[in-house]
Coordinates of C-alpha atoms and ligand atoms in Angstrom, one line a residue:
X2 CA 0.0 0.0 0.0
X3 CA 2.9 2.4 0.7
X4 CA 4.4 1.9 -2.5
X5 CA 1.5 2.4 -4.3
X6 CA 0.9 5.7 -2.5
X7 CA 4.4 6.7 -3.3
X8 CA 4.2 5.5 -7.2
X9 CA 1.2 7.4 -7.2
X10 CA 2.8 10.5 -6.0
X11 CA 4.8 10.7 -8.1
X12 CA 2.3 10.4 -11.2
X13 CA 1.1 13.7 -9.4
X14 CA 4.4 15.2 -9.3
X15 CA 5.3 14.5 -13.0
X16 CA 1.8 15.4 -14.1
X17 CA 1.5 18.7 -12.1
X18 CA 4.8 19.9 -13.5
X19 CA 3.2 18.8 -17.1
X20 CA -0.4 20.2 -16.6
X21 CA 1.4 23.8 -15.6
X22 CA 3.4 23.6 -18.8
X23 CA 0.0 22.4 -20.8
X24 CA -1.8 25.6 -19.4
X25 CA 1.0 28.2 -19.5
X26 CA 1.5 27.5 -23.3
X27 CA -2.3 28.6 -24.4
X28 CA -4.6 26.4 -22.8
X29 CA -5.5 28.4 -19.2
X30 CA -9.2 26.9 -19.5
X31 CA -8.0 23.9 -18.3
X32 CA -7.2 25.3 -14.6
X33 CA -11.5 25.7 -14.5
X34 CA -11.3 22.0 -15.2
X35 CA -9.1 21.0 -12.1
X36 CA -10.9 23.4 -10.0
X37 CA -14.0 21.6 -10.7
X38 CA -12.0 18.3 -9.9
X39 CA -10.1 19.5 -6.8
X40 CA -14.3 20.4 -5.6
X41 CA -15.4 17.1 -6.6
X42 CA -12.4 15.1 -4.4
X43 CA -13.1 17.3 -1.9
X44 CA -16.5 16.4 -1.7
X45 CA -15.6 12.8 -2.0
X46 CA -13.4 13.0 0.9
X47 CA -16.1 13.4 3.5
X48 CA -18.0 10.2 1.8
X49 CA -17.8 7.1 3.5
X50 CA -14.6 4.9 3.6
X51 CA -16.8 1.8 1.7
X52 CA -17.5 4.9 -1.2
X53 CA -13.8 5.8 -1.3
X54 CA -12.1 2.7 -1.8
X55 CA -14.7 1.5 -3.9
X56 CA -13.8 4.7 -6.1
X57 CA -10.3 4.3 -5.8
X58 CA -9.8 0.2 -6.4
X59 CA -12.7 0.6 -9.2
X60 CA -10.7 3.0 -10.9
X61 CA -7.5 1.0 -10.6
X62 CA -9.5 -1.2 -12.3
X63 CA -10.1 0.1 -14.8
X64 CA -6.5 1.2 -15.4
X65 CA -5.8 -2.4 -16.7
X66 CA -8.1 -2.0 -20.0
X67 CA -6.7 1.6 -20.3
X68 CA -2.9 0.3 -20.1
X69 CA -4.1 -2.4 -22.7
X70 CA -5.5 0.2 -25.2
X71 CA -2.8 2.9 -24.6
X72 CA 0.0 0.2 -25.6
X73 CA -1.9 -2.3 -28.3
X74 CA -2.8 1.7 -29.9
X75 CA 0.8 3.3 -29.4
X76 CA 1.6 3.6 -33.1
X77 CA -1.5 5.6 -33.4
X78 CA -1.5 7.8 -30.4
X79 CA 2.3 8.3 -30.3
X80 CA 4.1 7.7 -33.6
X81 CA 6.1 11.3 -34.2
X82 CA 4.7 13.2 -31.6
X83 CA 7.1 14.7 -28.7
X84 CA 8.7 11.7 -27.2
X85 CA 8.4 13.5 -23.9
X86 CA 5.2 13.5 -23.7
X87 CA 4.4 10.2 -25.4
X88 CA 6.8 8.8 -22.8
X89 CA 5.1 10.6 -20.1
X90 CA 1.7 9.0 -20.8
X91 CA 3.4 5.5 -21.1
X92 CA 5.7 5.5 -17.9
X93 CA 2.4 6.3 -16.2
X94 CA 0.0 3.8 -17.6
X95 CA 2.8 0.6 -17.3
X96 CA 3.2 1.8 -13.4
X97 CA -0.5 1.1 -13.3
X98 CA -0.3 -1.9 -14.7
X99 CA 2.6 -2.9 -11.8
X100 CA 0.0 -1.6 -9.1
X101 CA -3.5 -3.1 -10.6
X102 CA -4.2 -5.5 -8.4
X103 CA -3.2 -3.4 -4.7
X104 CA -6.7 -1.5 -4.6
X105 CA -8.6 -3.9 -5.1
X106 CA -6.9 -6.2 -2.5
X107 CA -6.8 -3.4 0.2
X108 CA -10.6 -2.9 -0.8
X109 CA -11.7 -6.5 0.1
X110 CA -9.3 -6.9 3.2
X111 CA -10.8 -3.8 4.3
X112 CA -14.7 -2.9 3.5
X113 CA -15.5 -6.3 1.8
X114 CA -18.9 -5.8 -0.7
X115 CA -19.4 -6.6 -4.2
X116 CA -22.4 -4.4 -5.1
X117 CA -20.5 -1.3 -3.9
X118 CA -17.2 -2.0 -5.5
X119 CA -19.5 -2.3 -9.0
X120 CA -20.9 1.1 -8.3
X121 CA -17.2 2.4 -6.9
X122 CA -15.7 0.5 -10.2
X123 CA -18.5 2.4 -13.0
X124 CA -18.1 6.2 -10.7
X125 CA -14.4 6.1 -10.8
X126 CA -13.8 5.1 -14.4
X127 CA -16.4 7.3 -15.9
X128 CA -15.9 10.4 -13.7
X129 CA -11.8 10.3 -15.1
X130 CA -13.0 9.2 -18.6
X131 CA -15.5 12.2 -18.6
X132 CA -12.9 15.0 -17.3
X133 CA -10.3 13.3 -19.7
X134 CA -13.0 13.8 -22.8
X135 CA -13.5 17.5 -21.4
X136 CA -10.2 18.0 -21.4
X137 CA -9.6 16.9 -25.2
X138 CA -12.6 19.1 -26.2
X139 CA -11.4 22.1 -24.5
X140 CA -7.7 22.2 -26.0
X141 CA -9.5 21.4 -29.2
X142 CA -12.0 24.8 -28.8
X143 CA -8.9 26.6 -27.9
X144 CA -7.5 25.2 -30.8
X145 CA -10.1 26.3 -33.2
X146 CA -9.8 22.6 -34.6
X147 CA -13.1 21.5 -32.5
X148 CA -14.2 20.4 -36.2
X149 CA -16.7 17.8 -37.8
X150 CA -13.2 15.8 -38.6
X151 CA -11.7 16.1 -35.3
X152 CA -15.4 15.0 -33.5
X153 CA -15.1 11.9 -35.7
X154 CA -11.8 11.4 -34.9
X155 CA -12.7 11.9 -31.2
X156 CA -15.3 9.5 -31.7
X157 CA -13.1 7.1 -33.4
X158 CA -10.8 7.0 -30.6
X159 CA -13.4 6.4 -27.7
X160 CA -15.1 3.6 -30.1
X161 CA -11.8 2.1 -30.1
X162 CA -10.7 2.5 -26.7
X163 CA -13.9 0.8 -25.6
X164 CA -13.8 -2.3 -28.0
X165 CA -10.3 -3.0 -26.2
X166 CA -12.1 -2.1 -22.7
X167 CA -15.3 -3.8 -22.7
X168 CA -13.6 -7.2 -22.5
X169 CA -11.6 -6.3 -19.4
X170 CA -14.6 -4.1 -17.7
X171 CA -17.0 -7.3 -18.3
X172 CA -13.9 -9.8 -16.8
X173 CA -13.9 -7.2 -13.7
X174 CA -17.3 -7.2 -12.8
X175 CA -17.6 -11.4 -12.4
X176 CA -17.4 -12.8 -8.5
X177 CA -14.5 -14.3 -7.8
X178 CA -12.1 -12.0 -10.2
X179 CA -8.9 -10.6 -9.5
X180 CA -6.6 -7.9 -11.6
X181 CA -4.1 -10.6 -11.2
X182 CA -6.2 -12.8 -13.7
X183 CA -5.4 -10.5 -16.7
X184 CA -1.8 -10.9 -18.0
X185 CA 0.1 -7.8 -18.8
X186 CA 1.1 -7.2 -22.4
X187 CA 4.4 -8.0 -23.4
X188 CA 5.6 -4.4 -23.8
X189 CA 4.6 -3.6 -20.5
X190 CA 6.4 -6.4 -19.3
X191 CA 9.5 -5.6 -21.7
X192 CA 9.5 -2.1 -20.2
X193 CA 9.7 -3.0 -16.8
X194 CA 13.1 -5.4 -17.7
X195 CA 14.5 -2.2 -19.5
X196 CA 13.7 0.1 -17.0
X197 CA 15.2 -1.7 -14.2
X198 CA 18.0 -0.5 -13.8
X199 CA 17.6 3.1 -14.7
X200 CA 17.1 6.7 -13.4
X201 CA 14.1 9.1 -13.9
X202 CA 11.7 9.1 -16.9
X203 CA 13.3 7.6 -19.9
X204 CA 12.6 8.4 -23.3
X205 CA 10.8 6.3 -25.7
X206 CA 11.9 6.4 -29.8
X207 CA 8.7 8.0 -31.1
X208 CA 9.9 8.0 -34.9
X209 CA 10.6 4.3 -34.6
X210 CA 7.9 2.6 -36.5
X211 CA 6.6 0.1 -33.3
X212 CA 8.0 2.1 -30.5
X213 CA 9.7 -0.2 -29.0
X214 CA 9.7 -0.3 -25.2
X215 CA 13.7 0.4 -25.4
X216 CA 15.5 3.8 -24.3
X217 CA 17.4 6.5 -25.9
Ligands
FE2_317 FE1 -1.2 6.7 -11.5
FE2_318 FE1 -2.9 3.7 -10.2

């Protein structure tokens, strides 16, 4: 549990630092969006213990269809773009997959309940999905590129994120599951033997054609 906290604090740290640069290079709108946020989790901390962990470990959940997307769709989300930021998005999202299963197993030691983890595990991932999507639209406004052909390709993006989600979401919800169940993909699991014994962030090769999970 302490190591998640801490691997989690440090997604914060890194993310802060990124969000700050993300708003002081055009997009200031976005600080009304983590206002909102920083009201709703403040509002979420005086709920019940039961609601919070059902929030937190359903979300963690959730992570593992997320991780599975991000990487299976790398080529397409990351190919050329800044390999900071591509890296970034990756180095968080194969942390989660090293974590997946310590929510939900701190959840069941400690407020045991299936139908609340069910509601916990459908709040928490559609509350981030629906900030994230917000988030997306307003850069795009700011952007003047909120077009018909980026909506679609919006669209596109959340159809395919949920065809590789569904299957995971629908393995979650049966009694008797465990994040453990679901095997990590292999570049997860290659980036974790790179990364060992390395410092910091490292950068990914986003011009490489399959963006492999090796460092520059
Ligand atoms: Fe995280
Ligand atoms: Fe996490």
């Amino acid at each position: 549990m302490r190591a998640f906290v801490e691997q989690e604090a440090q997604h914060f740290s890194q993310h802060r630092k990124f969000n700050e640069l993300i708003k002081s290079k055009g997009y200031p709108d976005l600080a009304n969006l983590e206002k909102e946020m920083e009201r709703y989790y403040a509002r979420l901390d005086g709920a019940s213990l039961r609601k919070r962990m059902a929030y937190t470990s359903g979300f963690e959940t959730m992570t593992i269809g997320l991780t599975r997307f991000m990487v299976n769709r790398r080529r397409w989300l990351f190919k050329d773009a800044d390999p900071r930021v591509a890296s970034l998005m990756l180095w968080h999202i194969v942390e989660e997959a090293e974590h997946k299963s310590v929510a939900v197993d701190v959840y069941r030691a400690v407020c045991p309940g299936y139908p609340a983890w069910v509601v916990g595990l459908f709040h928490g991932a559609f509350h981030v999905l629906w900030m994230a999507i917000r988030g997306a639209r307003s850069m795009l406004v700011r952007d003047r590129r909120f077009t018909l052909a980026s909506k679609l390709r919006l669209a596109g993006l959340l159809a395919s994120f949920f065809i590789t989600w569904l299957p995971v979401l629908i393995k979650s919800l049966l009694p008797g599951h465990h994040p453990d169940h679901i095997e990590d993909p292999l570049w997860v699991r290659q980036w974790i033997a790179e990364y060992d014994d390395k410092e910091g962030v490292p950068l990914l090769d986003t011009s490489h054609d399959d963006i492999p999970a090796r460092f520059a």
